[in-house]
XYZ file of N, CA, C and O in Angstrom:
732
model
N 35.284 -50.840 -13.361
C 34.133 -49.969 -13.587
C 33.549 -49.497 -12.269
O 33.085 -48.361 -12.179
N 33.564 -50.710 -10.789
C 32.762 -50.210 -10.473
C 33.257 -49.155 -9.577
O 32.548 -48.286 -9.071
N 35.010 -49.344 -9.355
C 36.189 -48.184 -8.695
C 35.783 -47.108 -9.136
O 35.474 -46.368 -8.203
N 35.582 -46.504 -10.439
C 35.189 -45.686 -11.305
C 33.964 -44.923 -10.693
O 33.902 -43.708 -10.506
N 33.318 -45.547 -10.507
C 31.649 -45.088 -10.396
C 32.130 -44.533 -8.736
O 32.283 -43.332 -8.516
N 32.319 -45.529 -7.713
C 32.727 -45.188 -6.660
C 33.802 -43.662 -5.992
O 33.705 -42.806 -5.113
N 34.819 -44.084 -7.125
C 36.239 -42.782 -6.778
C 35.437 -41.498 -7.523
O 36.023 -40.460 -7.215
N 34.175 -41.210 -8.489
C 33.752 -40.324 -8.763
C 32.351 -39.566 -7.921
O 31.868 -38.501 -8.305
N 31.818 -40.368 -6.685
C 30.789 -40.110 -6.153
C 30.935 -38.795 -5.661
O 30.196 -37.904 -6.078
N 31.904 -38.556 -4.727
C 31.732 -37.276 -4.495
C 31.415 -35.959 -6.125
O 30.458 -35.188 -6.042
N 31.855 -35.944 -6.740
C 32.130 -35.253 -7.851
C 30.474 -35.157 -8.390
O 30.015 -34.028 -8.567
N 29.717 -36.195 -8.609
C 28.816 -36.475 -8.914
C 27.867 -35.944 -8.055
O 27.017 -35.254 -8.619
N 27.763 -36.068 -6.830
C 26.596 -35.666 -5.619
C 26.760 -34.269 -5.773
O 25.767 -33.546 -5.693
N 28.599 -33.490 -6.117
C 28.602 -32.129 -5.845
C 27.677 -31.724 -7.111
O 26.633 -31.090 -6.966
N 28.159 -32.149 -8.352
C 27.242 -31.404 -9.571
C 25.618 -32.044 -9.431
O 24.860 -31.407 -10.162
N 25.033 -32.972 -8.788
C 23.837 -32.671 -8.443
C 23.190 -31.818 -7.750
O 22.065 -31.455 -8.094
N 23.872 -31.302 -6.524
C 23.372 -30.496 -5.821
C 23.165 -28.657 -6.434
O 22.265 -27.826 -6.310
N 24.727 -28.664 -7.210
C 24.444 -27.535 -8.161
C 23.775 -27.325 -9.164
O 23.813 -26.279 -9.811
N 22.934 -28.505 -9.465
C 22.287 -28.455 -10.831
C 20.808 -28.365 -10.581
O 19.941 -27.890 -11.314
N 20.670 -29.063 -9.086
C 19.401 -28.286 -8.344
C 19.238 -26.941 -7.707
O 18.149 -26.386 -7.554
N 20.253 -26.518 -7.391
C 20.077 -25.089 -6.831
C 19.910 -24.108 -7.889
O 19.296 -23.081 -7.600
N 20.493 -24.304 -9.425
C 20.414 -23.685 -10.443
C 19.272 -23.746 -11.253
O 18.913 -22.705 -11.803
N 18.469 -25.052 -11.469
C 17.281 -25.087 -11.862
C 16.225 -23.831 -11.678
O 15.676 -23.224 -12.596
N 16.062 -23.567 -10.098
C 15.155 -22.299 -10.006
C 15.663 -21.695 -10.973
O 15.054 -21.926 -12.017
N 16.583 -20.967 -11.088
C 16.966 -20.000 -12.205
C 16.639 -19.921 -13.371
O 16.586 -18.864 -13.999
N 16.336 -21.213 -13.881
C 16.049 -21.266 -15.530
C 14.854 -21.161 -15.742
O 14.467 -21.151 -16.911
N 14.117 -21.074 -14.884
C 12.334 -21.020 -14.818
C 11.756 -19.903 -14.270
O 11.876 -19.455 -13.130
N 11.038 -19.454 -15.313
C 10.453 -18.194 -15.105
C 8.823 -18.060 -15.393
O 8.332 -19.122 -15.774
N 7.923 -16.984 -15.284
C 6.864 -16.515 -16.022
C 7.005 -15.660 -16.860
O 8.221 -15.470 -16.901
N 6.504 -14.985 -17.597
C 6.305 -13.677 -18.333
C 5.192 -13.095 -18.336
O 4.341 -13.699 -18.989
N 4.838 -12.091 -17.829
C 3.471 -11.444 -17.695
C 3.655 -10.107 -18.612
O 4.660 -9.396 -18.626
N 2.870 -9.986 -19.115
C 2.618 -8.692 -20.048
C 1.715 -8.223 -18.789
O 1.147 -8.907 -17.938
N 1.781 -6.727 -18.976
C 0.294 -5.971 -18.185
C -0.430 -5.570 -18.713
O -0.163 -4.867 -19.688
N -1.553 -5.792 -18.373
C -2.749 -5.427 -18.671
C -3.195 -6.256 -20.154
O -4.092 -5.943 -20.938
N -2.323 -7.306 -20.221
C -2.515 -8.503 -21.285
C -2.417 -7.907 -22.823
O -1.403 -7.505 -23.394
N -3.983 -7.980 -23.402
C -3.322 -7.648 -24.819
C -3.784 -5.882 -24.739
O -3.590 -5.239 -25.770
N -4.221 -5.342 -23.845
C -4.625 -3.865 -23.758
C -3.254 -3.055 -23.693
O -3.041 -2.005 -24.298
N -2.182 -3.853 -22.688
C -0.997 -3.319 -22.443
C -1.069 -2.080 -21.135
O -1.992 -1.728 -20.400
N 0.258 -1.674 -21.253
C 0.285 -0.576 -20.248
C -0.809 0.976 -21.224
O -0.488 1.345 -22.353
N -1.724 1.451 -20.627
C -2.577 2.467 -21.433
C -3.563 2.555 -19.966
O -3.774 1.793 -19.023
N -4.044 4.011 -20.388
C -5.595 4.968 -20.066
C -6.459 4.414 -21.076
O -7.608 4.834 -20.944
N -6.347 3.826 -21.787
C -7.436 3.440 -22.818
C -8.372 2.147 -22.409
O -7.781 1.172 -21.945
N -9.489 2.105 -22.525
C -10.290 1.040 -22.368
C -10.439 0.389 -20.656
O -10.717 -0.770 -20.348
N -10.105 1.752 -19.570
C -9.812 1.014 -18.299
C -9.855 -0.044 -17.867
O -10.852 -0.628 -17.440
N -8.649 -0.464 -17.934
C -7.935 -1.596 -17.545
C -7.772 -1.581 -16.144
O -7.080 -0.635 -15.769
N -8.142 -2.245 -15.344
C -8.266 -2.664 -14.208
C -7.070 -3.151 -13.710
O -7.309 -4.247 -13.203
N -5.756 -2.834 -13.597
C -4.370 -3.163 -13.332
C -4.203 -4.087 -11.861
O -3.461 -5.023 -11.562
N -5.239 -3.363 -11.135
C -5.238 -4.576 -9.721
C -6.174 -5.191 -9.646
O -6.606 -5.123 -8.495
N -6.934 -5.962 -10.440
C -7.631 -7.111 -10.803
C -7.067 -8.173 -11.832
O -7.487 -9.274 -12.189
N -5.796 -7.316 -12.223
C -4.874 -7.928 -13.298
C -4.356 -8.535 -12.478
O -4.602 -9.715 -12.230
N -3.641 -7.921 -11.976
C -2.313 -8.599 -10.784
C -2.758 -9.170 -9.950
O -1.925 -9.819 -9.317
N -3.881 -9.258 -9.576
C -4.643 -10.062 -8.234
C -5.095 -11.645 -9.299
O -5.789 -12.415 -8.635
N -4.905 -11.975 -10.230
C -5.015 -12.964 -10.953
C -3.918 -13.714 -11.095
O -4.015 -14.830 -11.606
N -2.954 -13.319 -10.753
C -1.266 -13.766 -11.212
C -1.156 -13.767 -9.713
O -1.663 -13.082 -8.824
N 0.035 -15.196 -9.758
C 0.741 -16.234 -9.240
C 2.340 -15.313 -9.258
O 3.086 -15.895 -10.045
N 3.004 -14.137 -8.654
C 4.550 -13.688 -8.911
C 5.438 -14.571 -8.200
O 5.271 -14.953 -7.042
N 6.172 -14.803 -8.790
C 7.622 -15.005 -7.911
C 8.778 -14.336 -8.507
O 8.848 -13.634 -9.516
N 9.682 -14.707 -7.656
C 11.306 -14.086 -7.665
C 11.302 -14.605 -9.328
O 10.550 -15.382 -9.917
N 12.145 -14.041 -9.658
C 12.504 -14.780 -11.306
C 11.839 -14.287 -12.261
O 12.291 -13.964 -13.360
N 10.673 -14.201 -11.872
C 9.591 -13.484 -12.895
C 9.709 -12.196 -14.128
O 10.289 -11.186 -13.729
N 9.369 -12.179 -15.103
C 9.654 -11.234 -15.875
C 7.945 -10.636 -16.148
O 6.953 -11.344 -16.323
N 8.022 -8.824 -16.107
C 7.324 -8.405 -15.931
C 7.519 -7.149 -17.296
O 8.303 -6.201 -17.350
N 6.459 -7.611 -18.309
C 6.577 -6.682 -19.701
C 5.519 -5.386 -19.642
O 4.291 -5.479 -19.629
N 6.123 -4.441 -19.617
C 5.179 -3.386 -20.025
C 5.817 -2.810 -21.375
O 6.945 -2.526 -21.777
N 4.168 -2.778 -21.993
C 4.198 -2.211 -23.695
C 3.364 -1.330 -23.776
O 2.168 -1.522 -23.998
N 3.808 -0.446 -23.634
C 3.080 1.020 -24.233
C 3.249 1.726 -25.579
O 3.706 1.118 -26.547
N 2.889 2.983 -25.638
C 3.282 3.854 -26.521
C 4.387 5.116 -25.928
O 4.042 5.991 -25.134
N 5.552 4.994 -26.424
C 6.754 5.919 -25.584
C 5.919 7.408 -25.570
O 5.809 8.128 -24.577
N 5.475 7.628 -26.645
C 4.649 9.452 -26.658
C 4.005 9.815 -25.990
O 3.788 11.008 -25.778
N 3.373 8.637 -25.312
C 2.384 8.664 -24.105
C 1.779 8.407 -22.793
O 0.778 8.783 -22.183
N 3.350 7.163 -22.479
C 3.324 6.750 -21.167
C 4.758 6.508 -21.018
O 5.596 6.921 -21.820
N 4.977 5.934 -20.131
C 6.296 5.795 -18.864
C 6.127 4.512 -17.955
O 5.107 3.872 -17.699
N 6.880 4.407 -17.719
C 6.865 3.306 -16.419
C 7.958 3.866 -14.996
O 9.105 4.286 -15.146
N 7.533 3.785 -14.220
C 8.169 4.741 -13.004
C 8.406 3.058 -11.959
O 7.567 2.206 -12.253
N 9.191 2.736 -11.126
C 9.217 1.878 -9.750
C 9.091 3.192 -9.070
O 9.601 4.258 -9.414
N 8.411 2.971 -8.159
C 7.980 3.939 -6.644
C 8.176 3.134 -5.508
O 8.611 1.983 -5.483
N 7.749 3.975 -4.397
C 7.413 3.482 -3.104
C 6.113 3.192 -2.683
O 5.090 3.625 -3.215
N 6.185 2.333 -1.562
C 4.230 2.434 -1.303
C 3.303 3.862 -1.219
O 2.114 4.098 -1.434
N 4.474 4.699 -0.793
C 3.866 5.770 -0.486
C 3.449 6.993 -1.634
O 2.526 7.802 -1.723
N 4.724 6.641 -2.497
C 3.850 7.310 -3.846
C 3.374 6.955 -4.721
O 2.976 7.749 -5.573
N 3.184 5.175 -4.895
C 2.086 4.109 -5.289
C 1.029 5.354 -5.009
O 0.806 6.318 -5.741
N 0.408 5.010 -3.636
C -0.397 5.523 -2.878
C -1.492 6.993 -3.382
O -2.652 7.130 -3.772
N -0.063 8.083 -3.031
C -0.505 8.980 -3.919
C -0.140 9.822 -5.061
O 0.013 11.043 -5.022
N 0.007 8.925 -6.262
C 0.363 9.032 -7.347
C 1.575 10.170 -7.602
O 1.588 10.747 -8.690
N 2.402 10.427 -6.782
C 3.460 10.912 -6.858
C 4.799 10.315 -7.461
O 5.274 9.325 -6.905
N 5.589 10.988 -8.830
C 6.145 10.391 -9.352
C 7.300 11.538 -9.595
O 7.944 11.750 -10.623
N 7.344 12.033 -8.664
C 8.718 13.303 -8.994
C 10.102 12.290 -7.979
O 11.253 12.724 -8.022
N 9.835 11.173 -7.263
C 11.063 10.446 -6.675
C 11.207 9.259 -7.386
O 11.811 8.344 -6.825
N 10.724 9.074 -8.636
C 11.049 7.105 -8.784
C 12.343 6.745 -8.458
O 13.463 7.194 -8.703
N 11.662 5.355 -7.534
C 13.101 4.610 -8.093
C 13.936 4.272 -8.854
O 15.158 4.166 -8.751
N 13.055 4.052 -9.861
C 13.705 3.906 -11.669
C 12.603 4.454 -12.319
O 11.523 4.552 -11.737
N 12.829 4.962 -13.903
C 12.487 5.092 -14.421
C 12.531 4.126 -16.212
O 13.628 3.900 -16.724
N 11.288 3.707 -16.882
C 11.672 3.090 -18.145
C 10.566 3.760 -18.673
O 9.511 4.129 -18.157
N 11.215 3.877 -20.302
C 10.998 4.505 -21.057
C 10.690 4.043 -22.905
O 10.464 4.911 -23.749
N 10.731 2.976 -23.134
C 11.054 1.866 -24.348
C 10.489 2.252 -24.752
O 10.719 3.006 -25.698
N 8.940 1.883 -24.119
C 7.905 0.893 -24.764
C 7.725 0.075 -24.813
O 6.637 -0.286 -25.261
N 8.732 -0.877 -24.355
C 8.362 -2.560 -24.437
C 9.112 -3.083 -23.447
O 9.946 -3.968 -23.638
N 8.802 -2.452 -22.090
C 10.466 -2.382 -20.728
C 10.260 -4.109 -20.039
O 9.265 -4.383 -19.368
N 11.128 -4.930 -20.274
C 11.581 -6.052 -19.610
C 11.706 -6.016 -18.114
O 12.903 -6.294 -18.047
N 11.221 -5.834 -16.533
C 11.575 -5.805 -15.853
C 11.570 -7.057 -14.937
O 10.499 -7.259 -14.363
N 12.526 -7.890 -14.711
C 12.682 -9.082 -13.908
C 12.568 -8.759 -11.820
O 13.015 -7.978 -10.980
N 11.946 -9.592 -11.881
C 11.743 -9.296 -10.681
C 12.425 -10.136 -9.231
O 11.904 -11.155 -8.776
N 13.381 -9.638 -8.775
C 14.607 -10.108 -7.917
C 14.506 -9.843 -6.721
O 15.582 -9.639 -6.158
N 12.882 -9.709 -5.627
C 13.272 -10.026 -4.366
C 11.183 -10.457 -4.576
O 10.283 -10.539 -5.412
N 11.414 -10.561 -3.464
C 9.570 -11.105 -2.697
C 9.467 -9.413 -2.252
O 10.262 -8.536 -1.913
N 7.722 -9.559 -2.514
C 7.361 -8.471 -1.718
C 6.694 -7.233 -2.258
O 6.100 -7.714 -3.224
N 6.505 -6.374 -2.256
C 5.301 -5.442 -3.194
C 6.271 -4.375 -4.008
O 7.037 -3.600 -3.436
N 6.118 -4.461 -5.336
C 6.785 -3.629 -6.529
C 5.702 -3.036 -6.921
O 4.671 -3.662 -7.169
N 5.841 -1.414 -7.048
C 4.786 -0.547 -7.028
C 5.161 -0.023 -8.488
O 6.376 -0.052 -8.682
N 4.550 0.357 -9.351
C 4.932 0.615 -10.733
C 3.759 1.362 -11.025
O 2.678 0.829 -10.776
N 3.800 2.982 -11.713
C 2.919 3.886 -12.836
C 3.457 4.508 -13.676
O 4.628 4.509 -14.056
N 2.278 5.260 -14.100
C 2.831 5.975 -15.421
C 2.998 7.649 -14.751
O 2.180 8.317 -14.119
N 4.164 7.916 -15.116
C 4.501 9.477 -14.419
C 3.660 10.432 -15.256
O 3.539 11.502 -14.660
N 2.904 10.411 -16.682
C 2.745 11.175 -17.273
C 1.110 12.047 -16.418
O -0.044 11.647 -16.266
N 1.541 12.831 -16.192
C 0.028 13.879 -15.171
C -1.139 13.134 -15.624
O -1.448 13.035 -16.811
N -1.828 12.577 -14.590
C -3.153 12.520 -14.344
C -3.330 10.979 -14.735
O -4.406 10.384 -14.664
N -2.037 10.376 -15.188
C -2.351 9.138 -15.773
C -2.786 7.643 -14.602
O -3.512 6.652 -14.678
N -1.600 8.403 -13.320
C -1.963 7.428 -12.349
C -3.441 7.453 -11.610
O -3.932 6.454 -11.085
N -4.153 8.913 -11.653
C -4.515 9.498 -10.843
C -6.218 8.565 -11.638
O -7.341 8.460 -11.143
N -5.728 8.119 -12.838
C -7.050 7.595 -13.988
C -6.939 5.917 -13.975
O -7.705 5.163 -14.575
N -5.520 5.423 -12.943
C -6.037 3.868 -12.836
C -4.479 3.400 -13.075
O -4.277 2.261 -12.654
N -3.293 4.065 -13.687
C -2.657 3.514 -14.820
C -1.317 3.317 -13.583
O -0.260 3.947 -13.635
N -1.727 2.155 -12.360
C -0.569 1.805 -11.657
C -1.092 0.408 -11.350
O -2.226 -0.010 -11.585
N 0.488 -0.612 -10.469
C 0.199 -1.502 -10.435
C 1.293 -1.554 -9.599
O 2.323 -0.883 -9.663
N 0.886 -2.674 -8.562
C 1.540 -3.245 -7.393
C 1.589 -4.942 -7.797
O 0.537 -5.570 -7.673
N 2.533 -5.488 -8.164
C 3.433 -6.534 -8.311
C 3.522 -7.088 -6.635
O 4.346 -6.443 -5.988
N 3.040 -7.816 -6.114
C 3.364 -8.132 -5.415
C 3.858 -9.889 -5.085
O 3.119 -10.871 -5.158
N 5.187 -9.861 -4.750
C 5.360 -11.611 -4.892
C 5.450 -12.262 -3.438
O 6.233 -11.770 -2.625
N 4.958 -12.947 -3.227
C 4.517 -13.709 -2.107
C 5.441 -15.077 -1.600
O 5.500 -16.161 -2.181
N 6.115 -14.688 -0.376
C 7.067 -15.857 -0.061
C 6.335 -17.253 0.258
O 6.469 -17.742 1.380
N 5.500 -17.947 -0.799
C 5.027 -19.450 -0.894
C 5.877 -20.079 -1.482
O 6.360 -19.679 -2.541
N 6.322 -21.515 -0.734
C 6.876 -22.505 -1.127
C 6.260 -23.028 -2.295
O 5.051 -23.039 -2.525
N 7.646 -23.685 -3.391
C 6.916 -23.804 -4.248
C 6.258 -25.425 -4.761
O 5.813 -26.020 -5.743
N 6.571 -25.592 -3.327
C 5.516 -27.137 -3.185
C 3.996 -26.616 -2.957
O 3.047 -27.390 -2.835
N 3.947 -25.949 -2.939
C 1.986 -25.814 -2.506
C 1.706 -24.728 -3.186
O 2.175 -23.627 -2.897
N 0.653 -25.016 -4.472
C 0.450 -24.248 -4.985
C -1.242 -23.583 -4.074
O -1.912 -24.183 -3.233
N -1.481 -22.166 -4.681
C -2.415 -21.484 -4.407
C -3.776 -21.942 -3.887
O -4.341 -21.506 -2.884
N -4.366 -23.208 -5.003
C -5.414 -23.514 -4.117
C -5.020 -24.489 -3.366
O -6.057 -24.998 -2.940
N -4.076 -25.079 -2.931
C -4.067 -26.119 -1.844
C -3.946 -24.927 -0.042
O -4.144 -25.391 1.080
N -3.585 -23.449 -0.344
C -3.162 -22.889 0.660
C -4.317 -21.626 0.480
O -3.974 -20.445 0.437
N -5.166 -21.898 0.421
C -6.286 -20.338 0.581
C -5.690 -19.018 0.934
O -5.730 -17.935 0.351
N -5.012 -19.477 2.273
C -5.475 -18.378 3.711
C -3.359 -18.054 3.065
O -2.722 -17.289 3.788
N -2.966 -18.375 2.420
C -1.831 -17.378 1.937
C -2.059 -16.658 1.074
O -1.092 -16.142 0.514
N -3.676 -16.270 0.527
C -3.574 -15.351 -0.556
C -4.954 -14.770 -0.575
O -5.717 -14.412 -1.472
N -5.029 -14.819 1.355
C -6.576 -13.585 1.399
C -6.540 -12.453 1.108
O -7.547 -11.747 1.166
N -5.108 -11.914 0.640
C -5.674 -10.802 0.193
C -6.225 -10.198 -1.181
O -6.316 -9.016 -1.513
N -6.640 -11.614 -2.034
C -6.948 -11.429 -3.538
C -8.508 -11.289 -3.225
O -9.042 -12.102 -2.471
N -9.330 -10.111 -3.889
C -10.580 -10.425 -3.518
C -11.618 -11.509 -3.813
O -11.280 -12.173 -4.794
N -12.221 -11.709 -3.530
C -13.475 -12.678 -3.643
C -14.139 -12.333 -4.901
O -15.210 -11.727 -4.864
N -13.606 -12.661 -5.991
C -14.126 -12.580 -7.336
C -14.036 -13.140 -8.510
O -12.847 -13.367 -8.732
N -14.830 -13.541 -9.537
C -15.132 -14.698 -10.310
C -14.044 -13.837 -11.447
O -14.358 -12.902 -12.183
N -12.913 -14.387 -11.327
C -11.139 -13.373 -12.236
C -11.268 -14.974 -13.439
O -11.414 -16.168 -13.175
N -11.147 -14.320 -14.587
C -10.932 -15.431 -15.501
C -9.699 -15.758 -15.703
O -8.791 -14.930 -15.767
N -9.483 -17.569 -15.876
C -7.879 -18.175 -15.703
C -6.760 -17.733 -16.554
O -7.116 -18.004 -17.700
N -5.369 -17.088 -16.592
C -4.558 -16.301 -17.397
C -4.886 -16.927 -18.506
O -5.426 -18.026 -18.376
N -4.624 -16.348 -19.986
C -4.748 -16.897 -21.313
C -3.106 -17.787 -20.964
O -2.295 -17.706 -20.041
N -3.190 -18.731 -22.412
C -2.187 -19.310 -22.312
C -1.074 -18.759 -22.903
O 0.067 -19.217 -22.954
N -1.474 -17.833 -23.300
C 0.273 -16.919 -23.955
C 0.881 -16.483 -22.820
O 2.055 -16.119 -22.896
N 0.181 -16.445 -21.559
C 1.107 -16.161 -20.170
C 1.938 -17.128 -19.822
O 2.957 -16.868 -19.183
N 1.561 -18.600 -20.261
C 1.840 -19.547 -19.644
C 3.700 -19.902 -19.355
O 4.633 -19.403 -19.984
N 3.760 -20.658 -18.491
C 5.401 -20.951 -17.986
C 6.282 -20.701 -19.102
O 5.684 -20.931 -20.153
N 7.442 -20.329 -19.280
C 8.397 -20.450 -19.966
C 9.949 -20.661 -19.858
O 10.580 -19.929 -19.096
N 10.413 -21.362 -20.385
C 11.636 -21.846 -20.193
C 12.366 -20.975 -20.475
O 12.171 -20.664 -21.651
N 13.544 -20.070 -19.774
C 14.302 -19.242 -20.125
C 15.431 -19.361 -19.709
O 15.529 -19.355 -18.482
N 16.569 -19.495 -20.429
C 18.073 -19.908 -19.746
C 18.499 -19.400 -19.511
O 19.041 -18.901 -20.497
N 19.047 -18.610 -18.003
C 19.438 -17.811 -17.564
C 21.230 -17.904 -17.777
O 21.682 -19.038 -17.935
N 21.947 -17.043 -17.779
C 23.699 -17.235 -17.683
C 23.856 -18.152 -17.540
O 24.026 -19.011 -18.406
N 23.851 -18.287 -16.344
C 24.317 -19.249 -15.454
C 23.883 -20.487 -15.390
O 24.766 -21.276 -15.052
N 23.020 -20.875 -15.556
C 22.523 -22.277 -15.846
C 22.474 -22.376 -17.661
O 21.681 -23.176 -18.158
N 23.091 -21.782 -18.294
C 23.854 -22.466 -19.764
C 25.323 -22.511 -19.481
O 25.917 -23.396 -20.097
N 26.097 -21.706 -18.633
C 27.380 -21.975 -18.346
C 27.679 -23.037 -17.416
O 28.600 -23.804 -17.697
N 27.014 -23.187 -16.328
C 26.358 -24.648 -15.654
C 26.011 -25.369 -16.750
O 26.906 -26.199 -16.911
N 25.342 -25.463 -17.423
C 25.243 -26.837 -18.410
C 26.039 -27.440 -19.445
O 25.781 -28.544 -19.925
N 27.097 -26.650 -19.819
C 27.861 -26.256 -20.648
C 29.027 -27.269 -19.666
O 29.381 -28.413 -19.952
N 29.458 -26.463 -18.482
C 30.229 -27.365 -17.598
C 30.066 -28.769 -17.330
O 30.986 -29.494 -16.951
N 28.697 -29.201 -17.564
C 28.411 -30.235 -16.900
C 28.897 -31.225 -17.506
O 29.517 -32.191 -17.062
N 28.424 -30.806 -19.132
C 28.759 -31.828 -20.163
C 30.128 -31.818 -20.210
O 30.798 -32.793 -20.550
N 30.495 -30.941 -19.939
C 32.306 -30.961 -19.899
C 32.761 -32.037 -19.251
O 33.445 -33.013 -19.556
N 31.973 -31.453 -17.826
C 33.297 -32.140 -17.025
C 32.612 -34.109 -17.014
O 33.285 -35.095 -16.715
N 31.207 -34.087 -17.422
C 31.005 -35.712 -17.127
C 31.758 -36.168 -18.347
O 32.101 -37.315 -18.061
N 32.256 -35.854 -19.706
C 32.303 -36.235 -20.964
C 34.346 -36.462 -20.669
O 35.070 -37.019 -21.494
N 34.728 -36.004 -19.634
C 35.968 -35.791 -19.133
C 36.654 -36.226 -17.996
O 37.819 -36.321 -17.610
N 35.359 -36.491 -17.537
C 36.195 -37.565 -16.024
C 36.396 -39.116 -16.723
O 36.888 -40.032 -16.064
């Protein structure tokens, strides 16, 4: 038995190390915008008091739900964030209910192309912040001066963490059981 345990160590340390590097992957958030108001001109929604409340990271899934007859979702640049210019998006979505995962750090600029809509509030800058994810927010202030100084109420809990299995960590898990159920 204990040859066994021994002649398999390497094998064992390797699928630990992959089963930690894959973990990030399976863990995500889900943020709706603008919560239960959604993506809309209606009821001004304050989109960067939204996002200045939220915690982004890499992985993150980012829901906008509109009405297709009446809005859009555009990715831009800072510069036509800025000034509501939407004749270059980067992408364009169109659903109504657009899934967008978010795959680097750093500021994702997002409006509605439809005339006058950005120009009335209806954009939002995603921005995800390279913090380790040993220290959360209030243990590190001075990594997130740029949220303003304001009494923001704590996300509802329908935002809260969610477990989502990405490819690759069900085909990773799938393997795992394989191969321990097989050595």
């Amino acid at each position: 038995m204990a040859f066994y345990i021994l002649e398999n160590i390497p094998k064992m340390t390797l699928l630990f190390l992959i089963l930690a590097c894959f973990m990030q992957l399976c863990f995500c958030a889900v943020y709706k915008v603008g919560e239960s108001a959604g993506w809309t001109t209606i009821g001004n929604v304050d989109y960067k008091l939204w996002a200045a409340t939220k915690t982004f990271q890499v992985g993150d899934v980012i829901v906008f739900q509109y009405s297709p007859q009446f809005h859009n979702v555009m990715q831009v640049t800072h510069a036509e964030y800025q000034s509501c210019n939407a004749s270059a998006p980067i992408a364009t979505h169109t659903t109504g209910k657009d899934s967008i995962t978010i795959t680097a750090h750093g500021h994702h600029f997002f409006l509605c192309g439809v005339p006058g809509h950005c120009q009335a509030g209806q954009k939002v800058d995603i921005n995800v912040l390279r913090v380790s994810s040993s220290v959360s927010p209030s243990q590190s202030p001075s990594s997130l001066s740029h949220i303003p100084a304001v009494a923001v109420p704590a996300p509802s809990p329908s935002h809260a963490f969610y477990w989502l299995p990405s490819k690759i960590g069900v085909v990773f898990a799938v393997a795992l059981v394989l191969l321990v159920s097989f050595a």
